[in-house]
Amino acid sequence: MPLPPSLWAATAAPAPDTPAMEGDQRADVAVVGGGFTGLSTALHLAQGGVDVAVLEAAEPGWGASGRNGGQVIPGLKEDPREIISRFGQKDGEAMVRASGAAADLVFGLIEKHGIECDAMQNGWIQAAHTQGMLGDLRKRHQDWAQRGANVAWLEPDELTQRMGDGRYKGGWIDKRGGGVQPLGYARGLARAAQDAGARVHGSTPVQSLNRTGDGWRLETANGSLTADKVILATNGYTDALWPKLERTVVPVFSVQVATAPLGENIRGKILGGGEVLSDTHRVLWYFRQDGHGRLLMGGGGSAYEDGAVKVYDSLRQRIHSLLPEAGDIEFEYAWNGKVAITPDHYPHLHELAPGLWAGLGFNGRGVAMATMMGKILADRALGAADPDFDFPNMTPRPLPLHFMRGVAVTATRAYYRFRDALDG
Ligand SMILES: Cc1cc2nc3c(=O)[nH]c(=O)nc-3n(C[C@H](O)[C@H](O)[C@H](O)COP(=O)(O)OP(=O)(O)OC[C@H]3O[C@@H](n4cnc5c(N)ncnc54)[C@H](O)[C@@H]3O)c2cc1C
């Protein structure tokens, strides 16, 4: 499966060599899926001296990891207080610490392994598109500030300065966040994992997974891998490998468009400081510049790929509305990929059977969190949970009426767009 065309595919540093697996092999740990989750798991395991093999159907970063907006966002969708009240003091605190540290983990790995991916840790801004949203953002900002996170409140005029546009009513900046070239980051993780001793195989879809007397056996077209432990890291591309796992998430096609490099006079006006931004629309607007002055816009997708393609034009319109002074804007790329949505909007960590774990459901926010999940899954396989950064095991709950997900996603999106339109 070739990498689909995108800005990232056109501009990433070259991929490492990841030959298909041949013959019957053994490893301590098998990882299925070569995105941020699987590659971070493999890197952390290999650094711990574990013999680990990644089996990826296409190539490292082929899934959402090589196609996203590259916004590195710490935290989860709910605020620290809400997380603790939902999961309790011990688990909640560990989740808050893990998610809060996730962006630093990404930038730390990039620095440590010299990963070429235009990394900029210049902050993630969350901006309120209505007065009514300001209260929620203030609460979120205060919650993280009280925990000593590097965050600041942004008054409307400060946002106008950073945005070149007065549309937002206020917001906050989380200075732990930033941006990366995501395919370059995924390829760099794969290379770092290999350097640490992991085997990374591309073009190796796993066709079946079964427990045998000798361990877990993963069958592929050209051989098999037997391993003591297995990590499933397939997120929005989860298939029927493990019964009902694919029904615990709703796959949604998410969308990105990118302009040609903007003229120097315009570049400085809109997030010229290298910040990345998401706003509070129900069908989120999120945008940033890449390392070469292109403006990228992402937004709500669809349950179907042909529906996602129809969203491209509305994202281009958003860019026109942000940069009216730019006149005709040249657009270079538009692409999509699948994210996994969970009903509670939390990533899920499952122990599916003894020695078999899955980490998935990043709800369109996995650049930082999937990297952290990889570290947590590696700790699980090592049998040594880190009390500081952890996630509780959650019971897999297959969604009733999962076959109706297309209708549900389409109806929800239509309703959200309607509510956004009412906001003006
Ligand atoms: C358009 C778009 C924009 C996004 N923007 C952002 C953003 O700006 N910030 C952010 O934080 N998040 C963003 N996300 C979400 C983020 O990209 C994902 O949460 C994250 O990449 C998930 O990583 P992963 O490793 O779990 O899954 P993936 O990267 O999707 O990897 C799963 C891999 O599993 C492989 N696989 C599946 N089944 C098998 C099998 N049977 N055998 C072998 N291999 C298999 C697939 O080939 C795939 O490569 C965006 C996503 C998309 C699509």
mmCIF file with all atom_site columns, N, CA and C and ligand atoms in Angstrom, residues 32-38 55-59 62-65 67-71 73 204-206 233-237 239 241 254-256 286 336-339 362 364-368 370, ligand 1:
data_model
loop_
_atom_site.group_PDB
_atom_site.id
_atom_site.type_symbol
_atom_site.label_atom_id
_atom_site.label_alt_id
_atom_site.label_comp_id
_atom_site.label_asym_id
_atom_site.label_entity_id
_atom_site.label_seq_id
_atom_site.pdbx_PDB_ins_code
_atom_site.Cartn_x
_atom_site.Cartn_y
_atom_site.Cartn_z
_atom_site.occupancy
_atom_site.B_iso_or_equiv
_atom_site.pdbx_formal_charge
_atom_site.auth_seq_id
_atom_site.auth_comp_id
_atom_site.auth_asym_id
_atom_site.auth_atom_id
_atom_site.pdbx_PDB_model_num
ATOM   1   N N   . VAL A 1 32  ? 1.794   -4.721 16.672 1.00 0.00 ? 32  VAL A N   1
ATOM   2   C CA  . VAL A 1 32  ? 1.066   -4.641 15.399 1.00 0.00 ? 32  VAL A CA  1
ATOM   3   C C   . VAL A 1 32  ? 0.695   -3.180 15.158 1.00 0.00 ? 32  VAL A C   1
ATOM   4   N N   . GLY A 1 33  ? 1.203   -2.595 14.068 1.00 0.00 ? 33  GLY A N   1
ATOM   5   C CA  . GLY A 1 33  ? 0.914   -1.197 13.741 1.00 0.00 ? 33  GLY A CA  1
ATOM   6   C C   . GLY A 1 33  ? 2.152   -0.337 13.933 1.00 0.00 ? 33  GLY A C   1
ATOM   7   N N   . GLY A 1 34  ? 2.522   0.401  12.873 1.00 0.00 ? 34  GLY A N   1
ATOM   8   C CA  . GLY A 1 34  ? 3.732   1.226  12.918 1.00 0.00 ? 34  GLY A CA  1
ATOM   9   C C   . GLY A 1 34  ? 3.418   2.707  12.853 1.00 0.00 ? 34  GLY A C   1
ATOM   10  N N   . GLY A 1 35  ? 2.473   3.153  13.717 1.00 0.00 ? 35  GLY A N   1
ATOM   11  C CA  . GLY A 1 35  ? 2.263   4.592  13.904 1.00 0.00 ? 35  GLY A CA  1
ATOM   12  C C   . GLY A 1 35  ? 2.979   5.032  15.180 1.00 0.00 ? 35  GLY A C   1
ATOM   13  N N   . PHE A 1 36  ? 2.603   6.217  15.691 1.00 0.00 ? 36  PHE A N   1
ATOM   14  C CA  . PHE A 1 36  ? 3.278   6.723  16.895 1.00 0.00 ? 36  PHE A CA  1
ATOM   15  C C   . PHE A 1 36  ? 3.148   5.740  18.055 1.00 0.00 ? 36  PHE A C   1
ATOM   16  N N   . THR A 1 37  ? 1.948   5.122  18.197 1.00 0.00 ? 37  THR A N   1
ATOM   17  C CA  . THR A 1 37  ? 1.748   4.221  19.340 1.00 0.00 ? 37  THR A CA  1
ATOM   18  C C   . THR A 1 37  ? 2.709   3.037  19.243 1.00 0.00 ? 37  THR A C   1
ATOM   19  N N   . GLY A 1 38  ? 2.680   2.358  18.091 1.00 0.00 ? 38  GLY A N   1
ATOM   20  C CA  . GLY A 1 38  ? 3.495   1.153  17.945 1.00 0.00 ? 38  GLY A CA  1
ATOM   21  C C   . GLY A 1 38  ? 4.985   1.458  17.958 1.00 0.00 ? 38  GLY A C   1
ATOM   22  N N   . LEU A 1 55  ? 5.239   -5.152 13.320 1.00 0.00 ? 55  LEU A N   1
ATOM   23  C CA  . LEU A 1 55  ? 4.700   -5.603 12.029 1.00 0.00 ? 55  LEU A CA  1
ATOM   24  C C   . LEU A 1 55  ? 3.703   -4.557 11.559 1.00 0.00 ? 55  LEU A C   1
ATOM   25  N N   . GLU A 1 56  ? 4.025   -3.881 10.468 1.00 0.00 ? 56  GLU A N   1
ATOM   26  C CA  . GLU A 1 56  ? 3.194   -2.789 9.934  1.00 0.00 ? 56  GLU A CA  1
ATOM   27  C C   . GLU A 1 56  ? 2.714   -3.192 8.535  1.00 0.00 ? 56  GLU A C   1
ATOM   28  N N   . ALA A 1 57  ? 1.406   -3.016 8.303  1.00 0.00 ? 57  ALA A N   1
ATOM   29  C CA  . ALA A 1 57  ? 0.822   -3.447 7.027  1.00 0.00 ? 57  ALA A CA  1
ATOM   30  C C   . ALA A 1 57  ? 1.436   -2.715 5.831  1.00 0.00 ? 57  ALA A C   1
ATOM   31  N N   . ALA A 1 58  ? 1.786   -1.445 5.999  1.00 0.00 ? 58  ALA A N   1
ATOM   32  C CA  . ALA A 1 58  ? 2.276   -0.649 4.859  1.00 0.00 ? 58  ALA A CA  1
ATOM   33  C C   . ALA A 1 58  ? 3.714   -0.179 5.140  1.00 0.00 ? 58  ALA A C   1
ATOM   34  N N   . GLU A 1 59  ? 3.850   0.983  5.759  1.00 0.00 ? 59  GLU A N   1
ATOM   35  C CA  . GLU A 1 59  ? 5.179   1.468  6.159  1.00 0.00 ? 59  GLU A CA  1
ATOM   36  C C   . GLU A 1 59  ? 5.008   2.355  7.385  1.00 0.00 ? 59  GLU A C   1
ATOM   37  N N   . TRP A 1 62  ? 2.302   5.267  7.842  1.00 0.00 ? 62  TRP A N   1
ATOM   38  C CA  . TRP A 1 62  ? 1.317   5.183  6.740  1.00 0.00 ? 62  TRP A CA  1
ATOM   39  C C   . TRP A 1 62  ? -0.085  5.577  7.212  1.00 0.00 ? 62  TRP A C   1
ATOM   40  N N   . GLY A 1 63  ? -0.441  5.286  8.455  1.00 0.00 ? 63  GLY A N   1
ATOM   41  C CA  . GLY A 1 63  ? -1.778  5.588  8.990  1.00 0.00 ? 63  GLY A CA  1
ATOM   42  C C   . GLY A 1 63  ? -1.891  7.058  9.369  1.00 0.00 ? 63  GLY A C   1
ATOM   43  N N   . ALA A 1 64  ? -2.704  7.336  10.385 1.00 0.00 ? 64  ALA A N   1
ATOM   44  C CA  . ALA A 1 64  ? -2.931  8.728  10.796 1.00 0.00 ? 64  ALA A CA  1
ATOM   45  C C   . ALA A 1 64  ? -1.625  9.416  11.197 1.00 0.00 ? 64  ALA A C   1
ATOM   46  N N   . SER A 1 65  ? -0.652  8.639  11.699 1.00 0.00 ? 65  SER A N   1
ATOM   47  C CA  . SER A 1 65  ? 0.572   9.263  12.215 1.00 0.00 ? 65  SER A CA  1
ATOM   48  C C   . SER A 1 65  ? 1.341   10.038 11.148 1.00 0.00 ? 65  SER A C   1
ATOM   49  N N   . ARG A 1 67  ? -0.181  11.498 8.547  1.00 0.00 ? 67  ARG A N   1
ATOM   50  C CA  . ARG A 1 67  ? -1.127  12.310 7.747  1.00 0.00 ? 67  ARG A CA  1
ATOM   51  C C   . ARG A 1 67  ? -1.809  13.411 8.559  1.00 0.00 ? 67  ARG A C   1
ATOM   52  N N   . ASN A 1 68  ? -1.425  13.594 9.811  1.00 0.00 ? 68  ASN A N   1
ATOM   53  C CA  . ASN A 1 68  ? -2.212  14.500 10.672 1.00 0.00 ? 68  ASN A CA  1
ATOM   54  C C   . ASN A 1 68  ? -1.775  15.953 10.504 1.00 0.00 ? 68  ASN A C   1
ATOM   55  N N   . GLY A 1 69  ? -2.336  16.816 11.382 1.00 0.00 ? 69  GLY A N   1
ATOM   56  C CA  . GLY A 1 69  ? -2.009  18.231 11.314 1.00 0.00 ? 69  GLY A CA  1
ATOM   57  C C   . GLY A 1 69  ? -0.682  18.573 11.978 1.00 0.00 ? 69  GLY A C   1
ATOM   58  N N   . GLY A 1 70  ? -0.083  17.602 12.651 1.00 0.00 ? 70  GLY A N   1
ATOM   59  C CA  . GLY A 1 70  ? 1.216   17.848 13.289 1.00 0.00 ? 70  GLY A CA  1
ATOM   60  C C   . GLY A 1 70  ? 1.130   18.747 14.507 1.00 0.00 ? 70  GLY A C   1
ATOM   61  N N   . GLN A 1 71  ? -0.083  18.924 15.059 1.00 0.00 ? 71  GLN A N   1
ATOM   62  C CA  . GLN A 1 71  ? -0.212  19.734 16.281 1.00 0.00 ? 71  GLN A CA  1
ATOM   63  C C   . GLN A 1 71  ? 0.089   18.832 17.480 1.00 0.00 ? 71  GLN A C   1
ATOM   64  N N   . ILE A 1 73  ? -0.260  18.375 21.156 1.00 0.00 ? 73  ILE A N   1
ATOM   65  C CA  . ILE A 1 73  ? -1.139  18.988 22.154 1.00 0.00 ? 73  ILE A CA  1
ATOM   66  C C   . ILE A 1 73  ? -1.086  18.187 23.448 1.00 0.00 ? 73  ILE A C   1
ATOM   67  N N   . THR A 1 204 ? 3.842   -5.792 5.958  1.00 0.00 ? 204 THR A N   1
ATOM   68  C CA  . THR A 1 204 ? 3.614   -7.038 6.688  1.00 0.00 ? 204 THR A CA  1
ATOM   69  C C   . THR A 1 204 ? 2.279   -6.976 7.447  1.00 0.00 ? 204 THR A C   1
ATOM   70  N N   . PRO A 1 205 ? 1.162   -7.065 6.721  1.00 0.00 ? 205 PRO A N   1
ATOM   71  C CA  . PRO A 1 205 ? -0.118  -7.099 7.453  1.00 0.00 ? 205 PRO A CA  1
ATOM   72  C C   . PRO A 1 205 ? -0.233  -8.380 8.270  1.00 0.00 ? 205 PRO A C   1
ATOM   73  N N   . VAL A 1 206 ? -0.694  -8.248 9.481  1.00 0.00 ? 206 VAL A N   1
ATOM   74  C CA  . VAL A 1 206 ? -0.922  -9.434 10.317 1.00 0.00 ? 206 VAL A CA  1
ATOM   75  C C   . VAL A 1 206 ? -2.321  -9.938 10.000 1.00 0.00 ? 206 VAL A C   1
ATOM   76  N N   . ALA A 1 233 ? -1.586  -1.774 18.120 1.00 0.00 ? 233 ALA A N   1
ATOM   77  C CA  . ALA A 1 233 ? -1.463  -0.308 18.015 1.00 0.00 ? 233 ALA A CA  1
ATOM   78  C C   . ALA A 1 233 ? -1.999  0.133  16.661 1.00 0.00 ? 233 ALA A C   1
ATOM   79  N N   . THR A 1 234 ? -3.274  -0.167 16.417 1.00 0.00 ? 234 THR A N   1
ATOM   80  C CA  . THR A 1 234 ? -3.832  0.005  15.074 1.00 0.00 ? 234 THR A CA  1
ATOM   81  C C   . THR A 1 234 ? -4.888  1.118  14.982 1.00 0.00 ? 234 THR A C   1
ATOM   82  N N   . ASN A 1 235 ? -5.256  1.704  16.083 1.00 0.00 ? 235 ASN A N   1
ATOM   83  C CA  . ASN A 1 235 ? -6.138  2.886  16.167 1.00 0.00 ? 235 ASN A CA  1
ATOM   84  C C   . ASN A 1 235 ? -7.273  2.897  15.127 1.00 0.00 ? 235 ASN A C   1
ATOM   85  N N   . GLY A 1 236 ? -7.361  3.926  14.276 1.00 0.00 ? 236 GLY A N   1
ATOM   86  C CA  . GLY A 1 236 ? -8.475  4.044  13.329 1.00 0.00 ? 236 GLY A CA  1
ATOM   87  C C   . GLY A 1 236 ? -8.450  2.978  12.240 1.00 0.00 ? 236 GLY A C   1
ATOM   88  N N   . TYR A 1 237 ? -7.341  2.247  12.135 1.00 0.00 ? 237 TYR A N   1
ATOM   89  C CA  . TYR A 1 237 ? -7.209  1.204  11.102 1.00 0.00 ? 237 TYR A CA  1
ATOM   90  C C   . TYR A 1 237 ? -7.406  -0.187 11.702 1.00 0.00 ? 237 TYR A C   1
ATOM   91  N N   . ASP A 1 239 ? -8.692  -3.632 12.527 1.00 0.00 ? 239 ASP A N   1
ATOM   92  C CA  . ASP A 1 239 ? -9.515  -4.559 11.740 1.00 0.00 ? 239 ASP A CA  1
ATOM   93  C C   . ASP A 1 239 ? -9.989  -5.693 12.658 1.00 0.00 ? 239 ASP A C   1
ATOM   94  N N   . LEU A 1 241 ? -8.661  -8.369 13.663 1.00 0.00 ? 241 LEU A N   1
ATOM   95  C CA  . LEU A 1 241 ? -7.599  -9.228 14.216 1.00 0.00 ? 241 LEU A CA  1
ATOM   96  C C   . LEU A 1 241 ? -7.963  -9.790 15.593 1.00 0.00 ? 241 LEU A C   1
ATOM   97  N N   . SER A 1 254 ? -10.551 12.117 8.875  1.00 0.00 ? 254 SER A N   1
ATOM   98  C CA  . SER A 1 254 ? -10.291 13.505 9.226  1.00 0.00 ? 254 SER A CA  1
ATOM   99  C C   . SER A 1 254 ? -9.472  14.125 8.085  1.00 0.00 ? 254 SER A C   1
ATOM   100 N N   . VAL A 1 255 ? -9.527  15.439 7.958  1.00 0.00 ? 255 VAL A N   1
ATOM   101 C CA  . VAL A 1 255 ? -9.125  16.082 6.708  1.00 0.00 ? 255 VAL A CA  1
ATOM   102 C C   . VAL A 1 255 ? -8.135  17.227 6.951  1.00 0.00 ? 255 VAL A C   1
ATOM   103 N N   . GLN A 1 256 ? -7.218  17.436 5.995  1.00 0.00 ? 256 GLN A N   1
ATOM   104 C CA  . GLN A 1 256 ? -6.263  18.547 6.038  1.00 0.00 ? 256 GLN A CA  1
ATOM   105 C C   . GLN A 1 256 ? -6.129  19.168 4.652  1.00 0.00 ? 256 GLN A C   1
ATOM   106 N N   . TYR A 1 286 ? -8.712  23.976 13.153 1.00 0.00 ? 286 TYR A N   1
ATOM   107 C CA  . TYR A 1 286 ? -7.350  23.983 13.719 1.00 0.00 ? 286 TYR A CA  1
ATOM   108 C C   . TYR A 1 286 ? -6.353  24.249 12.609 1.00 0.00 ? 286 TYR A C   1
ATOM   109 N N   . ASN A 1 336 ? -6.494  13.044 3.606  1.00 0.00 ? 336 ASN A N   1
ATOM   110 C CA  . ASN A 1 336 ? -7.282  12.618 4.771  1.00 0.00 ? 336 ASN A CA  1
ATOM   111 C C   . ASN A 1 336 ? -6.696  11.340 5.361  1.00 0.00 ? 336 ASN A C   1
ATOM   112 N N   . GLY A 1 337 ? -7.184  10.985 6.529  1.00 0.00 ? 337 GLY A N   1
ATOM   113 C CA  . GLY A 1 337 ? -6.759  9.744  7.183  1.00 0.00 ? 337 GLY A CA  1
ATOM   114 C C   . GLY A 1 337 ? -7.767  9.407  8.262  1.00 0.00 ? 337 GLY A C   1
ATOM   115 N N   . LYS A 1 338 ? -7.649  8.197  8.810  1.00 0.00 ? 338 LYS A N   1
ATOM   116 C CA  . LYS A 1 338 ? -8.673  7.751  9.772  1.00 0.00 ? 338 LYS A CA  1
ATOM   117 C C   . LYS A 1 338 ? -8.216  7.930  11.219 1.00 0.00 ? 338 LYS A C   1
ATOM   118 N N   . VAL A 1 339 ? -9.085  8.541  12.012 1.00 0.00 ? 339 VAL A N   1
ATOM   119 C CA  . VAL A 1 339 ? -8.865  8.626  13.460 1.00 0.00 ? 339 VAL A CA  1
ATOM   120 C C   . VAL A 1 339 ? -9.859  7.685  14.136 1.00 0.00 ? 339 VAL A C   1
ATOM   121 N N   . PHE A 1 362 ? -7.574  7.827  20.141 1.00 0.00 ? 362 PHE A N   1
ATOM   122 C CA  . PHE A 1 362 ? -6.976  9.112  20.532 1.00 0.00 ? 362 PHE A CA  1
ATOM   123 C C   . PHE A 1 362 ? -7.845  10.297 20.137 1.00 0.00 ? 362 PHE A C   1
ATOM   124 N N   . GLY A 1 364 ? -8.566  11.970 17.541 1.00 0.00 ? 364 GLY A N   1
ATOM   125 C CA  . GLY A 1 364 ? -8.006  13.049 16.722 1.00 0.00 ? 364 GLY A CA  1
ATOM   126 C C   . GLY A 1 364 ? -6.961  13.867 17.441 1.00 0.00 ? 364 GLY A C   1
ATOM   127 N N   . ARG A 1 365 ? -6.447  13.357 18.567 1.00 0.00 ? 365 ARG A N   1
ATOM   128 C CA  . ARG A 1 365 ? -5.448  14.117 19.315 1.00 0.00 ? 365 ARG A CA  1
ATOM   129 C C   . ARG A 1 365 ? -4.333  13.193 19.814 1.00 0.00 ? 365 ARG A C   1
ATOM   130 N N   . GLY A 1 366 ? -3.697  12.514 18.853 1.00 0.00 ? 366 GLY A N   1
ATOM   131 C CA  . GLY A 1 366 ? -2.771  11.461 19.270 1.00 0.00 ? 366 GLY A CA  1
ATOM   132 C C   . GLY A 1 366 ? -1.303  11.735 19.052 1.00 0.00 ? 366 GLY A C   1
ATOM   133 N N   . VAL A 1 367 ? -0.925  12.887 18.488 1.00 0.00 ? 367 VAL A N   1
ATOM   134 C CA  . VAL A 1 367 ? 0.514   13.053 18.233 1.00 0.00 ? 367 VAL A CA  1
ATOM   135 C C   . VAL A 1 367 ? 1.263   12.921 19.560 1.00 0.00 ? 367 VAL A C   1
ATOM   136 N N   . ALA A 1 368 ? 0.817   13.678 20.560 1.00 0.00 ? 368 ALA A N   1
ATOM   137 C CA  . ALA A 1 368 ? 1.466   13.583 21.868 1.00 0.00 ? 368 ALA A CA  1
ATOM   138 C C   . ALA A 1 368 ? 1.005   12.330 22.620 1.00 0.00 ? 368 ALA A C   1
ATOM   139 N N   . ALA A 1 370 ? -0.491  9.442  21.748 1.00 0.00 ? 370 ALA A N   1
ATOM   140 C CA  . ALA A 1 370 ? -0.139  8.102  21.257 1.00 0.00 ? 370 ALA A CA  1
ATOM   141 C C   . ALA A 1 370 ? 1.326   7.802  21.575 1.00 0.00 ? 370 ALA A C   1
HETATM 142 C C1  . LIG B 2 .   ? -6.121  14.273 8.976  1.00 0.00 ? 1   LIG B C1  1
HETATM 143 C C2  . LIG B 2 .   ? -5.746  14.064 10.430 1.00 0.00 ? 1   LIG B C2  1
HETATM 144 C C3  . LIG B 2 .   ? -5.374  15.158 11.202 1.00 0.00 ? 1   LIG B C3  1
HETATM 145 C C4  . LIG B 2 .   ? -4.993  14.961 12.548 1.00 0.00 ? 1   LIG B C4  1
HETATM 146 N N1  . LIG B 2 .   ? -4.461  16.024 13.239 1.00 0.00 ? 1   LIG B N1  1
HETATM 147 C C5  . LIG B 2 .   ? -3.937  15.812 14.471 1.00 0.00 ? 1   LIG B C5  1
HETATM 148 C C6  . LIG B 2 .   ? -3.229  16.853 15.127 1.00 0.00 ? 1   LIG B C6  1
HETATM 149 O O1  . LIG B 2 .   ? -2.974  17.922 14.569 1.00 0.00 ? 1   LIG B O1  1
HETATM 150 N N2  . LIG B 2 .   ? -2.782  16.611 16.396 1.00 0.00 ? 1   LIG B N2  1
HETATM 151 C C7  . LIG B 2 .   ? -2.982  15.403 17.019 1.00 0.00 ? 1   LIG B C7  1
HETATM 152 O O2  . LIG B 2 .   ? -2.568  15.242 18.171 1.00 0.00 ? 1   LIG B O2  1
HETATM 153 N N3  . LIG B 2 .   ? -3.581  14.366 16.377 1.00 0.00 ? 1   LIG B N3  1
HETATM 154 C C8  . LIG B 2 .   ? -4.034  14.543 15.124 1.00 0.00 ? 1   LIG B C8  1
HETATM 155 N N4  . LIG B 2 .   ? -4.603  13.486 14.453 1.00 0.00 ? 1   LIG B N4  1
HETATM 156 C C9  . LIG B 2 .   ? -4.696  12.174 15.140 1.00 0.00 ? 1   LIG B C9  1
HETATM 157 C C10 . LIG B 2 .   ? -3.360  11.419 15.176 1.00 0.00 ? 1   LIG B C10 1
HETATM 158 O O3  . LIG B 2 .   ? -2.780  11.409 13.903 1.00 0.00 ? 1   LIG B O3  1
HETATM 159 C C11 . LIG B 2 .   ? -3.616  9.975  15.661 1.00 0.00 ? 1   LIG B C11 1
HETATM 160 O O4  . LIG B 2 .   ? -4.277  10.028 16.922 1.00 0.00 ? 1   LIG B O4  1
HETATM 161 C C12 . LIG B 2 .   ? -2.324  9.192  15.853 1.00 0.00 ? 1   LIG B C12 1
HETATM 162 O O5  . LIG B 2 .   ? -1.501  9.285  14.717 1.00 0.00 ? 1   LIG B O5  1
HETATM 163 C C13 . LIG B 2 .   ? -2.650  7.718  16.136 1.00 0.00 ? 1   LIG B C13 1
HETATM 164 O O6  . LIG B 2 .   ? -1.453  6.972  16.059 1.00 0.00 ? 1   LIG B O6  1
HETATM 165 P P1  . LIG B 2 .   ? -1.499  5.392  16.073 1.00 0.00 ? 1   LIG B P1  1
HETATM 166 O O7  . LIG B 2 .   ? -0.107  4.924  16.002 1.00 0.00 ? 1   LIG B O7  1
HETATM 167 O O8  . LIG B 2 .   ? -2.287  4.927  17.246 1.00 0.00 ? 1   LIG B O8  1
HETATM 168 O O9  . LIG B 2 .   ? -2.340  4.972  14.781 1.00 0.00 ? 1   LIG B O9  1
HETATM 169 P P2  . LIG B 2 .   ? -1.970  5.085  13.213 1.00 0.00 ? 1   LIG B P2  1
HETATM 170 O O10 . LIG B 2 .   ? -0.920  6.095  12.970 1.00 0.00 ? 1   LIG B O10 1
HETATM 171 O O11 . LIG B 2 .   ? -3.239  5.222  12.469 1.00 0.00 ? 1   LIG B O11 1
HETATM 172 O O12 . LIG B 2 .   ? -1.288  3.685  12.911 1.00 0.00 ? 1   LIG B O12 1
HETATM 173 C C14 . LIG B 2 .   ? -1.996  2.487  12.875 1.00 0.00 ? 1   LIG B C14 1
HETATM 174 C C15 . LIG B 2 .   ? -1.220  1.564  11.927 1.00 0.00 ? 1   LIG B C15 1
HETATM 175 O O13 . LIG B 2 .   ? -1.703  0.220  12.098 1.00 0.00 ? 1   LIG B O13 1
HETATM 176 C C16 . LIG B 2 .   ? -1.495  -0.447 10.866 1.00 0.00 ? 1   LIG B C16 1
HETATM 177 N N5  . LIG B 2 .   ? -2.314  -1.675 10.870 1.00 0.00 ? 1   LIG B N5  1
HETATM 178 C C17 . LIG B 2 .   ? -3.659  -1.792 11.033 1.00 0.00 ? 1   LIG B C17 1
HETATM 179 N N6  . LIG B 2 .   ? -4.023  -3.093 11.018 1.00 0.00 ? 1   LIG B N6  1
HETATM 180 C C18 . LIG B 2 .   ? -2.886  -3.812 10.839 1.00 0.00 ? 1   LIG B C18 1
HETATM 181 C C19 . LIG B 2 .   ? -2.610  -5.202 10.723 1.00 0.00 ? 1   LIG B C19 1
HETATM 182 N N7  . LIG B 2 .   ? -3.576  -6.138 10.786 1.00 0.00 ? 1   LIG B N7  1
HETATM 183 N N8  . LIG B 2 .   ? -1.322  -5.603 10.542 1.00 0.00 ? 1   LIG B N8  1
HETATM 184 C C20 . LIG B 2 .   ? -0.320  -4.694 10.480 1.00 0.00 ? 1   LIG B C20 1
HETATM 185 N N9  . LIG B 2 .   ? -0.529  -3.363 10.576 1.00 0.00 ? 1   LIG B N9  1
HETATM 186 C C21 . LIG B 2 .   ? -1.797  -2.924 10.756 1.00 0.00 ? 1   LIG B C21 1
HETATM 187 C C22 . LIG B 2 .   ? -1.911  0.582  9.812  1.00 0.00 ? 1   LIG B C22 1
HETATM 188 O O14 . LIG B 2 .   ? -1.332  0.293  8.555  1.00 0.00 ? 1   LIG B O14 1
HETATM 189 C C23 . LIG B 2 .   ? -1.388  1.888  10.434 1.00 0.00 ? 1   LIG B C23 1
HETATM 190 O O15 . LIG B 2 .   ? -0.156  2.308  9.904  1.00 0.00 ? 1   LIG B O15 1
HETATM 191 C C24 . LIG B 2 .   ? -5.029  13.655 13.124 1.00 0.00 ? 1   LIG B C24 1
HETATM 192 C C25 . LIG B 2 .   ? -5.392  12.564 12.331 1.00 0.00 ? 1   LIG B C25 1
HETATM 193 C C26 . LIG B 2 .   ? -5.745  12.748 10.994 1.00 0.00 ? 1   LIG B C26 1
HETATM 194 C C27 . LIG B 2 .   ? -6.095  11.544 10.155 1.00 0.00 ? 1   LIG B C27 1
#
